mmCIF file with all atom_site columns, C-alpha atoms in Angstrom:
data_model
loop_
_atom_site.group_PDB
_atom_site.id
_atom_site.type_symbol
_atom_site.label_atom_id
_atom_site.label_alt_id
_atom_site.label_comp_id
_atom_site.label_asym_id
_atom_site.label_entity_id
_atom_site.label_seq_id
_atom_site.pdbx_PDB_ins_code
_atom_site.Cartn_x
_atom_site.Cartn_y
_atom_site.Cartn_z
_atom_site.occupancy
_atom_site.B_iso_or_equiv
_atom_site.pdbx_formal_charge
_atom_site.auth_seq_id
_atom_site.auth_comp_id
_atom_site.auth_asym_id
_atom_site.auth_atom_id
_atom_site.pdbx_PDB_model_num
ATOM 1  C CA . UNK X 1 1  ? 0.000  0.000  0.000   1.00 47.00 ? 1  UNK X CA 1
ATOM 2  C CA . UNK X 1 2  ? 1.263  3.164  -1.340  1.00 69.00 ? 2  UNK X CA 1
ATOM 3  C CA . UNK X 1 3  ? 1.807  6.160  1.517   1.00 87.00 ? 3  UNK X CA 1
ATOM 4  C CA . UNK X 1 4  ? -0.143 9.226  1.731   1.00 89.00 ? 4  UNK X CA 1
ATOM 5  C CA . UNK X 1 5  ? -0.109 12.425 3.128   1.00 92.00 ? 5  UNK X CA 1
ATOM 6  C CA . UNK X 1 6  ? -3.466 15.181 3.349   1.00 92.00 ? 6  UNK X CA 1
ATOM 7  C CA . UNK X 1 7  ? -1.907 18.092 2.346   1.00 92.00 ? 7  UNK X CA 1
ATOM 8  C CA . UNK X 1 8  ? -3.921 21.577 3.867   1.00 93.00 ? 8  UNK X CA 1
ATOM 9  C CA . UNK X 1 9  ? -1.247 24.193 2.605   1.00 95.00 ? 9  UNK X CA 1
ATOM 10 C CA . UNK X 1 10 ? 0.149  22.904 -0.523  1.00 94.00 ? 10 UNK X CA 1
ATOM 11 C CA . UNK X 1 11 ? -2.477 23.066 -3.022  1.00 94.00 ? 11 UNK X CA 1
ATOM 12 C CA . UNK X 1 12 ? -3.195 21.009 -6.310  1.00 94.00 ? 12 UNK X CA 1
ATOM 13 C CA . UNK X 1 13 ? -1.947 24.726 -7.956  1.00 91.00 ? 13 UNK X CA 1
ATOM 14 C CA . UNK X 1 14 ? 1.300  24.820 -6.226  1.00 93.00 ? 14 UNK X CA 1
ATOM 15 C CA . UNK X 1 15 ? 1.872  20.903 -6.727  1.00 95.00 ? 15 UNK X CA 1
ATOM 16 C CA . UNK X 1 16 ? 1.233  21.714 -10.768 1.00 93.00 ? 16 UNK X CA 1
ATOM 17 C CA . UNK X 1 17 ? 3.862  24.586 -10.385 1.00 92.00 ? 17 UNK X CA 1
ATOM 18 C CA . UNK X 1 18 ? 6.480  22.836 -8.199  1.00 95.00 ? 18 UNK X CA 1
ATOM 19 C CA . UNK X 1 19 ? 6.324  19.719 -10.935 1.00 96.00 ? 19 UNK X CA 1
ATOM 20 C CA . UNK X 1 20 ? 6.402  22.289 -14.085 1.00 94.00 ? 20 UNK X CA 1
ATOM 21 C CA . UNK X 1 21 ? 9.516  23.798 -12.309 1.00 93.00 ? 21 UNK X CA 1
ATOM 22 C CA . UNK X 1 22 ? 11.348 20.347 -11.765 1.00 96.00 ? 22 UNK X CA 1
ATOM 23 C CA . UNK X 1 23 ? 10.442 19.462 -15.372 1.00 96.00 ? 23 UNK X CA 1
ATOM 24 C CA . UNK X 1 24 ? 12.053 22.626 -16.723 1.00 94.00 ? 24 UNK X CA 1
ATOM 25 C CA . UNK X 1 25 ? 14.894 22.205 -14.933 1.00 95.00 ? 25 UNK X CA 1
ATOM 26 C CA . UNK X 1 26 ? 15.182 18.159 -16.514 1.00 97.00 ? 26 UNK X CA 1
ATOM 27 C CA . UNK X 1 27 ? 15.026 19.300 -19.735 1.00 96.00 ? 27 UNK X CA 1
ATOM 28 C CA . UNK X 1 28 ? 17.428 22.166 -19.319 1.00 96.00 ? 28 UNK X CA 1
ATOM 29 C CA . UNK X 1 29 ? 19.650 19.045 -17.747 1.00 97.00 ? 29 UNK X CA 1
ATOM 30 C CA . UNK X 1 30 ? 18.295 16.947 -20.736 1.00 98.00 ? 30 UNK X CA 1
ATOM 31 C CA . UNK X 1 31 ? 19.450 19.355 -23.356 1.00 98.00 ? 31 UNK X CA 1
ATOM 32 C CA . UNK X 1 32 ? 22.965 20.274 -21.592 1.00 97.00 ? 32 UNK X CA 1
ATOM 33 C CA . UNK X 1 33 ? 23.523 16.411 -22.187 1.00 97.00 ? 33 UNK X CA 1
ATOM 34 C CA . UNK X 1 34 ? 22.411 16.170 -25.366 1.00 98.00 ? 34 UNK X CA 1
ATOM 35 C CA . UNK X 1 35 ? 24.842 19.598 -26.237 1.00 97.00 ? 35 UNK X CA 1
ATOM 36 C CA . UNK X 1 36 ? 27.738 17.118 -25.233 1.00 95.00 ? 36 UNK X CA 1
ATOM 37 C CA . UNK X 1 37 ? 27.336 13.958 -27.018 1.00 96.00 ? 37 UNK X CA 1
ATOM 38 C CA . UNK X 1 38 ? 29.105 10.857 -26.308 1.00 97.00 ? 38 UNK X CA 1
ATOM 39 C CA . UNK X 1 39 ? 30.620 8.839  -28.777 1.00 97.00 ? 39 UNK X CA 1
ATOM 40 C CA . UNK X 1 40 ? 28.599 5.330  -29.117 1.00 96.00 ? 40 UNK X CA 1
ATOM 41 C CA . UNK X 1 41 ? 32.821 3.716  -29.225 1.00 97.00 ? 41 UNK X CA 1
ATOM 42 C CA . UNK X 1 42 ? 33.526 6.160  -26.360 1.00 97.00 ? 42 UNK X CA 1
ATOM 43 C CA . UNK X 1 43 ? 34.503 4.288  -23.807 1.00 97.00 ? 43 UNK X CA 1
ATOM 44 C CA . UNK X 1 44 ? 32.400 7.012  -21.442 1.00 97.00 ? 44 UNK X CA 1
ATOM 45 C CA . UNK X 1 45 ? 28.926 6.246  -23.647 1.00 97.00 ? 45 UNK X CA 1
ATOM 46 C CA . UNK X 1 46 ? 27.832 3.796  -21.533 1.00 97.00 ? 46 UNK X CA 1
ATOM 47 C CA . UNK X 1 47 ? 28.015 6.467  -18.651 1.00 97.00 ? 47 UNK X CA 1
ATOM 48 C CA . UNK X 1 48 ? 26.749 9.116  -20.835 1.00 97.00 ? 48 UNK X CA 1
ATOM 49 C CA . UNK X 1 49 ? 23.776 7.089  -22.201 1.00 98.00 ? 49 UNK X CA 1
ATOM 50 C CA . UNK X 1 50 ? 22.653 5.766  -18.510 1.00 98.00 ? 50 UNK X CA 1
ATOM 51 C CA . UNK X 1 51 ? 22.487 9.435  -17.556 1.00 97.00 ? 51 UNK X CA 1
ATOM 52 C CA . UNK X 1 52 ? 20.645 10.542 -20.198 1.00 98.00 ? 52 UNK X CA 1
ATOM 53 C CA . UNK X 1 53 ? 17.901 7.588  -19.841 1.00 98.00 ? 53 UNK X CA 1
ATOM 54 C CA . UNK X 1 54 ? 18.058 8.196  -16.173 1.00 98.00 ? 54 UNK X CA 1
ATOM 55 C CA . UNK X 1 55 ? 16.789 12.012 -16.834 1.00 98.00 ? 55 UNK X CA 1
ATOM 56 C CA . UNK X 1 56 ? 14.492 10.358 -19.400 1.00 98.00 ? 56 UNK X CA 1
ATOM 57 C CA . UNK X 1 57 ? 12.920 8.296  -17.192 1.00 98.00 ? 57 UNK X CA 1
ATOM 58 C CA . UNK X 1 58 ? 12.914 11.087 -14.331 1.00 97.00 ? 58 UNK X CA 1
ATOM 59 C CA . UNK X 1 59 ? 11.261 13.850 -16.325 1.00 98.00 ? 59 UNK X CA 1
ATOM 60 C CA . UNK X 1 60 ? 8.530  11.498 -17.543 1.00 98.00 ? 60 UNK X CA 1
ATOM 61 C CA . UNK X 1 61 ? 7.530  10.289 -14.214 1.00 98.00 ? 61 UNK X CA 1
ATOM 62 C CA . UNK X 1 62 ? 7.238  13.626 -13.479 1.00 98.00 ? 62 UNK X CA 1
ATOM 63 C CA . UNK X 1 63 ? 5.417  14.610 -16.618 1.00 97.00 ? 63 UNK X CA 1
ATOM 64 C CA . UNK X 1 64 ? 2.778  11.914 -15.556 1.00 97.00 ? 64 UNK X CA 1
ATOM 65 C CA . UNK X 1 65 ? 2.097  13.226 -11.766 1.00 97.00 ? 65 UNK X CA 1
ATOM 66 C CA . UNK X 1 66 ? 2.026  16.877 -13.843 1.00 96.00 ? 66 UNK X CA 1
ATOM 67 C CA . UNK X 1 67 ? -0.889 15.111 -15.729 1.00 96.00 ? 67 UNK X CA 1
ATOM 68 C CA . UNK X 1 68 ? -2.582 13.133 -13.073 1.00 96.00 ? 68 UNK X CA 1
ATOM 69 C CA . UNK X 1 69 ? -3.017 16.486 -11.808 1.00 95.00 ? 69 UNK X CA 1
ATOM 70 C CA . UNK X 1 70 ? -4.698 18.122 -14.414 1.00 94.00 ? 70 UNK X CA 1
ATOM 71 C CA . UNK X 1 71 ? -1.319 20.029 -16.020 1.00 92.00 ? 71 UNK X CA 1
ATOM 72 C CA . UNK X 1 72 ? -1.031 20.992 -19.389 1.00 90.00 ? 72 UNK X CA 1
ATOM 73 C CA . UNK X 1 73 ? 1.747  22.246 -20.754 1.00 87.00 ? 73 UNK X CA 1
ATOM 74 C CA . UNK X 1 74 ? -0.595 25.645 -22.273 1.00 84.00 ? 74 UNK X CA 1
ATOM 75 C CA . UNK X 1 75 ? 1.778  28.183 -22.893 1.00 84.00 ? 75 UNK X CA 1
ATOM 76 C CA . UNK X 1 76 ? 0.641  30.296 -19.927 1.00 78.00 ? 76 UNK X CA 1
ATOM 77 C CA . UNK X 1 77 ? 1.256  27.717 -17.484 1.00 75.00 ? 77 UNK X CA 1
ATOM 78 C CA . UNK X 1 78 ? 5.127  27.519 -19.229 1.00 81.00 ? 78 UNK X CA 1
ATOM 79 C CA . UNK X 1 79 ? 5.247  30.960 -19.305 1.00 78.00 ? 79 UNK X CA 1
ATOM 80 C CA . UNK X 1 80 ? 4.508  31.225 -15.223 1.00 72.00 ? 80 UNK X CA 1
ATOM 81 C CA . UNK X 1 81 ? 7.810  28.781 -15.039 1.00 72.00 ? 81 UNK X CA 1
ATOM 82 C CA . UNK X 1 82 ? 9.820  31.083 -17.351 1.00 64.00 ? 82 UNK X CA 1
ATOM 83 C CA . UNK X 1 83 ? 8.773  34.106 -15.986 1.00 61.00 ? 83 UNK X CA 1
ATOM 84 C CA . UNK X 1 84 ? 8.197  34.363 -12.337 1.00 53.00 ? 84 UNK X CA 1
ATOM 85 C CA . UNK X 1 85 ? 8.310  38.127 -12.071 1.00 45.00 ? 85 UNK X CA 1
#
C-alpha cells in the first residue's frame, strides 16, 4: 500500500507549479547532455547514455504526476515557469 499524506497548505496549484519547475529544470539538464554527445565507441557512452535515460525516465515520471493532476503544458502555465516576475 502506497503512503499518503493530506496536504492543507500545498495546493493542487502549487503541486502543478512545483512539478512544471522540476520538469524545466530536466530538460534544461536533458538538453545540456544532449549539447555534449558521447561517442557510441567512447569508452564514457555507456556512462553518458545511462544518464541521459536516467533524466528520461525522471522527467517522464514527473510529466505523468504533472498530468494526473490536471497540467497541461498551455503556454501560460510555461510561461509562469519562465517568468516568475
Amino acid at each position: 500500500m502506497a503512503e499518503s499524506y493530506e496536504f492543507n497548505v500545498f495546493n493542487d496549484r502549487m503541486k502543478k507549479q512545483y512539478l512544471l519547475d522540476n520538469i524545466l529544470q530536466g530538460e534544461i539538464q536533458i538538453f545540456a547532455t544532449l549539447l555534449n554527445p558521447v561517442a557510441e565507441n567512447h569508452p564514457d557512452y555507456a556512462e553518458w547514455k545511462y544518464g541521459l535515460d536516467e533524466m528520461t525516465n525522471s522527467i517522464g515520471h514527473l510529466k505523468k504526476e504533472y498530468e494526473k493532476l490536471g497540467g497541461t503544458y498551455d503556454l501560460g502555465d510555461i510561461r509562469n515557469v519562465v517568468d516568475n516576475s
